[in-house]
Coordinates of C-alpha atoms and ligand atoms in Angstrom, one line a residue:
X1 CA 0.0 23.6 -2.5
X2 CA 2.3 21.3 -0.6
X3 CA 0.9 19.7 2.6
X4 CA 1.5 21.2 6.0
X5 CA 2.9 19.6 9.1
X6 CA -0.6 19.7 10.6
X7 CA -1.9 17.8 7.6
X8 CA 0.8 15.2 8.0
X9 CA -0.1 14.8 11.7
X10 CA -3.7 14.5 10.7
X11 CA -2.8 11.7 8.2
X12 CA -1.0 9.9 10.9
X13 CA -4.2 10.2 13.1
X14 CA -6.3 9.0 10.1
X15 CA -4.1 5.9 9.8
X16 CA -4.8 5.2 13.5
X17 CA -8.5 5.6 13.0
X18 CA -8.4 3.3 10.0
X19 CA -7.1 0.5 12.3
X20 CA -10.3 0.7 14.3
X21 CA -12.1 -0.7 11.3
X22 CA -12.4 -4.5 10.9
X23 CA -10.4 -6.6 8.5
X24 CA -12.9 -7.3 5.8
X25 CA -13.4 -7.4 2.0
X26 CA -13.0 -3.6 2.2
X27 CA -9.8 -1.8 3.0
X28 CA -9.4 -0.1 6.4
X29 CA -9.7 3.6 5.8
X30 CA -9.6 6.6 8.2
X31 CA -10.5 10.3 7.6
X32 CA -10.4 13.6 9.3
X33 CA -12.0 17.0 8.5
X34 CA -9.7 20.0 9.3
X35 CA -10.7 23.6 9.6
X36 CA -8.7 26.0 7.4
X37 CA -6.5 26.7 10.4
X38 CA -5.8 23.1 11.0
X39 CA -8.1 22.3 13.8
X40 CA -9.7 18.9 13.9
X41 CA -13.5 19.3 13.2
X42 CA -14.4 15.6 12.8
X43 CA -13.0 12.1 12.6
X44 CA -14.3 9.0 10.9
X45 CA -13.4 5.5 9.8
X46 CA -14.8 2.7 7.7
X47 CA -16.5 0.0 9.7
X48 CA -16.6 -2.7 7.0
X49 CA -18.4 -3.5 3.8
X50 CA -21.9 -2.1 3.5
X51 CA -21.3 0.7 6.0
X52 CA -20.4 4.4 5.5
X53 CA -17.0 5.1 4.1
X54 CA -14.6 7.0 6.3
X55 CA -15.1 10.5 4.7
X56 CA -18.9 10.2 4.9
X57 CA -18.6 8.9 8.5
X58 CA -16.5 12.0 9.4
X59 CA -18.8 14.4 7.6
X60 CA -21.8 12.9 9.4
X61 CA -20.5 14.4 12.7
X62 CA -20.7 17.9 11.3
X63 CA -23.8 20.2 11.0
X64 CA -25.0 21.2 7.5
X65 CA -22.4 23.5 6.0
X66 CA -19.9 22.6 8.7
X67 CA -17.2 21.4 6.3
X68 CA -17.4 24.4 3.9
X69 CA -13.9 25.5 3.0
X70 CA -12.4 22.6 5.1
X71 CA -9.7 20.1 4.3
X72 CA -10.4 16.4 4.2
X73 CA -7.6 14.0 5.1
X74 CA -8.2 10.5 3.9
X75 CA -5.9 7.4 3.9
X76 CA -7.3 6.3 0.6
X77 CA -8.4 8.2 -2.5
X78 CA -12.1 9.0 -2.0
X79 CA -14.1 6.7 -4.1
X80 CA -15.8 7.7 -7.3
X81 CA -18.5 5.0 -7.5
X82 CA -21.8 4.1 -6.1
X83 CA -21.3 0.7 -4.5
X84 CA -23.0 -0.3 -1.3
X85 CA -22.4 3.4 -0.4
X86 CA -20.6 6.3 -2.0
X87 CA -19.4 8.1 -4.0
X88 CA -17.3 9.9 -1.5
X89 CA -15.9 12.3 -4.0
X90 CA -19.4 13.7 -4.6
X91 CA -20.1 13.8 -0.9
X92 CA -17.0 15.9 -0.3
X93 CA -17.8 18.3 -3.2
X94 CA -21.4 18.7 -1.9
X95 CA -20.1 19.4 1.6
X96 CA -18.0 22.3 0.1
X97 CA -14.6 20.9 1.1
X98 CA -11.9 23.0 -0.4
X99 CA -9.0 20.6 -0.2
X100 CA -8.5 16.9 -0.1
X101 CA -5.2 15.2 1.0
X102 CA -5.0 11.4 0.7
X103 CA -2.2 8.8 1.0
X104 CA -2.8 6.2 -1.7
X105 CA -4.7 5.9 -5.0
X106 CA -7.6 3.5 -5.1
X107 CA -6.7 1.0 -7.9
X108 CA -10.2 -0.2 -8.3
X109 CA -11.5 0.0 -11.9
X110 CA -14.8 1.5 -10.9
X111 CA -14.0 2.9 -7.4
X112 CA -10.8 4.8 -8.5
X113 CA -10.6 8.2 -10.1
X114 CA -12.1 10.2 -7.2
X115 CA -9.1 12.5 -7.2
X116 CA -9.7 13.4 -10.8
X117 CA -13.4 14.0 -10.1
X118 CA -12.5 16.3 -7.1
X119 CA -10.0 18.3 -9.2
X120 CA -12.6 18.7 -12.0
X121 CA -14.9 20.3 -9.4
X122 CA -12.2 22.8 -8.4
X123 CA -11.1 21.0 -5.2
X124 CA -7.4 21.3 -4.4
X125 CA -6.1 17.7 -4.2
X126 CA -2.8 16.2 -3.0
X127 CA -1.9 12.6 -2.9
X128 CA 1.0 10.5 -1.6
X129 CA 1.1 11.9 2.0
X130 CA 2.4 9.1 4.3
X131 CA 2.0 6.7 1.5
X132 CA 4.5 4.2 2.9
X133 CA 2.7 4.1 6.3
X134 CA -0.6 3.6 4.5
X135 CA 0.9 0.9 2.3
X136 CA 2.0 -1.0 5.4
X137 CA -1.7 -0.9 6.5
X138 CA -3.5 -1.8 3.2
X139 CA -0.7 -3.0 0.9
X140 CA -2.2 -6.5 0.6
X141 CA -5.7 -5.1 -0.2
X142 CA -4.1 -2.9 -2.9
X143 CA -2.3 -5.9 -4.4
X144 CA -5.4 -8.1 -4.3
X145 CA -7.5 -5.4 -5.9
X146 CA -4.9 -4.7 -8.6
X147 CA -4.5 -8.4 -9.4
X148 CA -8.1 -9.6 -8.9
X149 CA -7.0 -12.5 -6.7
X150 CA -6.0 -12.8 -3.0
X151 CA -2.7 -11.4 -1.8
X152 CA -0.5 -14.3 -0.9
X153 CA 2.1 -14.5 1.9
X154 CA 4.3 -17.6 1.9
X155 CA 5.9 -18.3 5.2
X156 CA 8.5 -20.8 6.3
X157 CA 10.9 -21.4 9.1
X158 CA 14.4 -22.7 8.3
X159 CA 17.8 -23.6 9.7
X160 CA 20.7 -21.5 8.6
X161 CA 21.4 -24.1 5.9
X162 CA 17.9 -23.8 4.5
X163 CA 16.3 -27.0 6.0
X164 CA 12.8 -27.0 7.3
X165 CA 13.2 -30.2 9.3
X166 CA 15.8 -32.7 10.5
X167 CA 16.5 -35.8 8.4
X168 CA 13.9 -37.8 10.4
X169 CA 11.2 -35.2 9.8
X170 CA 11.2 -33.7 13.3
X171 CA 10.8 -29.9 13.0
X172 CA 9.6 -28.6 16.4
X173 CA 11.2 -26.2 17.2
X174 CA 13.7 -24.8 14.7
X175 CA 12.9 -21.2 15.5
X176 CA 12.6 -19.7 19.0
X177 CA 9.6 -18.3 21.0
X178 CA 9.9 -14.8 19.6
X179 CA 9.6 -16.1 16.0
X180 CA 6.6 -18.2 16.9
X181 CA 4.8 -15.2 18.6
X182 CA 5.5 -13.2 15.5
X183 CA 3.9 -15.8 13.3
X184 CA 0.8 -15.9 15.4
X185 CA 0.5 -12.1 15.3
X186 CA 0.7 -12.2 11.5
X187 CA -1.7 -15.1 11.2
X188 CA -4.3 -12.9 13.0
X189 CA -4.0 -10.4 10.2
X190 CA -4.7 -13.0 7.5
X191 CA -8.1 -14.0 6.2
X192 CA -7.1 -17.6 5.4
X193 CA -4.3 -19.8 6.4
X194 CA -3.3 -22.5 3.9
X195 CA -1.5 -25.8 4.4
X196 CA -1.1 -29.0 2.4
X197 CA -2.4 -32.3 3.5
X198 CA 1.2 -33.5 4.1
X199 CA 1.6 -30.9 6.8
X200 CA -1.8 -31.7 8.4
X201 CA -0.7 -35.4 8.6
X202 CA 2.8 -34.7 9.7
X203 CA 2.4 -31.9 12.2
X204 CA -1.4 -31.8 13.0
X205 CA -1.4 -28.0 13.3
X206 CA -4.3 -26.1 15.0
X207 CA -3.9 -23.2 12.5
X208 CA -5.2 -20.7 15.1
X209 CA -3.7 -17.4 15.9
X210 CA -2.7 -17.4 19.6
X211 CA -1.3 -15.0 22.0
X212 CA 0.4 -17.1 24.6
X213 CA -2.3 -19.7 25.5
X214 CA -5.3 -17.5 24.4
X215 CA -7.0 -17.3 21.0
X216 CA -6.7 -14.1 19.2
X217 CA -10.1 -12.5 18.7
X218 CA -9.6 -12.6 14.9
X219 CA -9.0 -16.0 13.4
X220 CA -8.1 -16.8 9.8
X221 CA -10.1 -19.5 8.1
X222 CA -8.1 -22.7 7.9
X223 CA -7.6 -24.1 4.3
X224 CA -6.3 -27.6 3.5
X225 CA -5.1 -28.4 0.0
X226 CA -4.4 -31.9 -1.3
X227 CA -5.9 -35.2 -2.1
X228 CA -5.4 -37.1 1.1
X229 CA -8.2 -37.2 3.7
X230 CA -7.8 -35.0 6.8
X231 CA -8.4 -37.4 9.8
X232 CA -11.6 -36.9 11.9
X233 CA -9.6 -36.1 15.0
X234 CA -7.2 -33.6 13.3
X235 CA -6.6 -30.4 15.3
X236 CA -7.6 -28.3 12.3
X237 CA -11.2 -29.7 12.6
X238 CA -11.5 -28.1 16.0
X239 CA -10.6 -24.6 14.6
X240 CA -13.2 -21.9 15.5
X241 CA -13.9 -21.6 11.7
X242 CA -15.0 -24.5 9.6
X243 CA -12.0 -25.5 7.5
X244 CA -12.2 -25.4 3.7
X245 CA -10.8 -28.5 1.9
X246 CA -9.6 -28.5 -1.7
X247 CA -8.9 -31.8 -3.3
X248 CA -7.0 -30.2 -6.1
X249 CA -3.5 -28.9 -7.0
X250 CA -5.0 -26.1 -9.2
X251 CA -3.9 -23.1 -7.2
X252 CA -5.6 -20.7 -9.6
X253 CA -8.9 -22.4 -8.8
X254 CA -8.2 -22.3 -5.1
X255 CA -7.3 -18.6 -5.1
X256 CA -10.3 -17.7 -7.2
X257 CA -12.6 -19.6 -4.8
X258 CA -11.0 -18.0 -1.7
X259 CA -11.5 -14.7 -3.4
X260 CA -15.2 -15.5 -3.9
X261 CA -15.4 -16.4 -0.2
X262 CA -14.2 -12.9 0.6
X263 CA -10.8 -14.3 1.8
X264 CA -8.4 -11.8 0.2
X265 CA -5.3 -12.1 2.5
X266 CA -3.9 -15.6 2.3
X267 CA -1.1 -16.9 4.5
X268 CA 0.5 -20.1 3.2
X269 CA 2.3 -22.1 5.9
X270 CA 3.6 -25.1 4.1
X271 CA 4.9 -27.6 3.8
X272 CA 7.7 -27.2 1.4
X273 CA 5.8 -28.8 -1.6
X274 CA 2.8 -26.5 -1.3
X275 CA 5.0 -23.4 -0.6
X276 CA 7.1 -24.2 -3.6
X277 CA 4.0 -24.6 -5.8
X278 CA 2.8 -21.2 -4.8
X279 CA 6.2 -19.8 -5.6
X280 CA 6.5 -21.6 -8.9
X281 CA 3.1 -20.3 -10.0
X282 CA 4.2 -16.7 -9.3
X283 CA 1.6 -16.2 -6.5
X284 CA 4.0 -15.4 -3.7
X285 CA 3.4 -11.6 -3.2
X286 CA 5.3 -11.6 0.1
X287 CA 7.7 -14.0 1.6
X288 CA 8.4 -14.5 5.3
X289 CA 11.5 -16.5 6.0
X290 CA 12.3 -17.2 9.7
X291 CA 16.0 -18.2 9.9
X292 CA 17.3 -19.9 13.0
X293 CA 21.0 -20.2 13.9
X294 CA 21.0 -24.0 13.7
X295 CA 22.4 -26.4 11.1
X296 CA 20.4 -29.4 10.3
X297 CA 21.8 -30.8 7.1
X298 CA 20.0 -33.6 5.3
X299 CA 17.4 -33.7 2.6
X300 CA 14.5 -31.8 4.1
X301 CA 14.9 -28.4 2.4
X302 CA 12.5 -25.5 3.0
X303 CA 11.6 -25.2 -0.7
X304 CA 11.8 -27.8 -3.4
X305 CA 11.1 -27.2 -7.1
X306 CA 10.1 -23.6 -7.7
X307 CA 10.5 -23.8 -11.5
X308 CA 13.9 -22.2 -11.5
X309 CA 16.4 -24.8 -12.8
X310 CA 19.2 -22.3 -13.5
X311 CA 20.5 -19.3 -11.8
X312 CA 19.2 -16.9 -14.5
X313 CA 15.7 -18.1 -13.6
X314 CA 16.1 -17.6 -9.8
X315 CA 13.4 -15.7 -8.1
X316 CA 15.2 -12.4 -7.1
X317 CA 13.8 -10.7 -4.1
X318 CA 13.6 -7.2 -2.6
X319 CA 14.0 -7.5 1.2
X320 CA 11.6 -5.0 2.7
X321 CA 12.4 -5.8 6.4
X322 CA 15.0 -7.7 8.3
X323 CA 13.8 -8.2 11.9
X324 CA 15.7 -9.8 14.8
X325 CA 13.5 -12.1 16.8
X326 CA 15.6 -13.5 19.7
X327 CA 18.4 -15.3 18.0
X328 CA 16.4 -15.7 14.8
X329 CA 16.2 -13.4 11.9
X330 CA 13.0 -12.8 9.9
X331 CA 13.4 -11.8 6.3
X332 CA 10.3 -10.0 4.8
X333 CA 10.7 -9.9 1.1
X334 CA 8.8 -9.4 -2.2
X335 CA 9.6 -10.7 -5.7
X336 CA 11.7 -8.0 -7.4
X337 CA 9.0 -8.1 -10.1
X338 CA 5.5 -8.1 -8.9
X339 CA 3.0 -11.0 -8.8
X340 CA 0.8 -12.5 -11.5
X341 CA -2.9 -12.0 -12.2
X342 CA -5.2 -15.0 -12.8
X343 CA -4.8 -16.3 -16.3
X344 CA -7.6 -16.0 -18.9
X345 CA -10.1 -18.8 -18.3
X346 CA -9.0 -19.5 -14.7
X347 CA -11.9 -17.7 -13.1
Ligands
AOF1 C1 -13.5 5.4 0.3 N1 -13.6 5.5 1.6 O1 -13.7 4.6 3.6 C2 -13.4 3.2 1.8 C3 -13.3 3.1 0.4 O2 -19.0 -1.5 -1.6 P1 -18.6 -0.2 -1.0 O3 -19.5 1.0 -1.4 O4 -18.3 -0.2 0.4 O5 -17.2 0.2 -1.8 C4 -16.1 -0.5 -1.5 C5 -14.9 0.1 -2.3 O6 -14.7 1.5 -2.0 C6 -13.6 -0.6 -1.9 O7 -13.3 -1.7 -2.7 C7 -12.6 0.5 -2.2 O8 -12.3 0.7 -3.5 C8 -13.4 1.7 -1.7 N2 -13.2 1.9 -0.3 N3 -13.3 4.3 -0.3 O9 -13.7 6.5 -0.4 C9 -13.6 4.4 2.4 N4 -13.5 2.0 2.5
ZN2 ZN1 -16.1 6.1 -0.6

């Protein structure tokens, strides 16, 4: 049967609950148990790898038999595997739940398939409810799980004529305060923030996520790629997290290693050479271009060689958001065709 208004409202609530969970290796997931007449019986959310999944957390608040005939609302397809916990599909069947409504399929090779398992047990299952909202929350986790490598966001700030700096290299500040605040908020949602040694030497960035003068409670791990030495007094060395240094240009290796460190949401901040290398390798899953109403001219373009020598090889994008930030415009975009998985032998 098609979902009700009450179920859609409950999904909206489940997405709020999901946000209470930490950013971690695991997705943020929320769940609700509804009585047959739509009353909320219990709420739950996932508190990070190794702890109860959202459905199991919600069920734990009910007495034995308390969920019989009920509807479970979950932001992600209930898992079908026994990992550190689970499987949730079994737990829901055992609790006597009659109906399960979820937003997104779990793409995991072993964790996925819970919907099928539930149907096979006679549970009424509906998926896709508030899928776009759920995608906004865990889209990067889905991409990373599907591709088996971190989700990569490539960000840059540019003048209207596509320059990242003036001819003499000065680049502070092309974009305005609203753009910079937006960057910091997005940094806080990443697991790692990546720059090239050129940027470290030229700009000495702190690579922290800040709200005004104060540090955001969640900080991405700073990552520096390149052969040149990062000076002892560099600001990045004072970051709350120990930086990771990679003396290599092999981005497949770097991404695989970040993955192994549990860093699955990567934010690439430049400079132009490194950003271009990520683009050229097909690793840019999301692009954030902050465009300021200023003309700089000169040779310092925002991107260099992305491996597209002719117009037919250009990287076509789908703009998913266009946001006014003061006088600047932020373009949020994705490649029109989706990103690449690690090649055989890379991992
Ligand atoms: C759910 N509900 O709340 C979450 C799910 O190692 P584990 O046991 O924690 O399993 C992690 C995997 O389970 C994770 O990669 C994802 O596929 C799924 N997450 N599933 O049914 C939840 N957090
Ligand atoms: Zn589960």
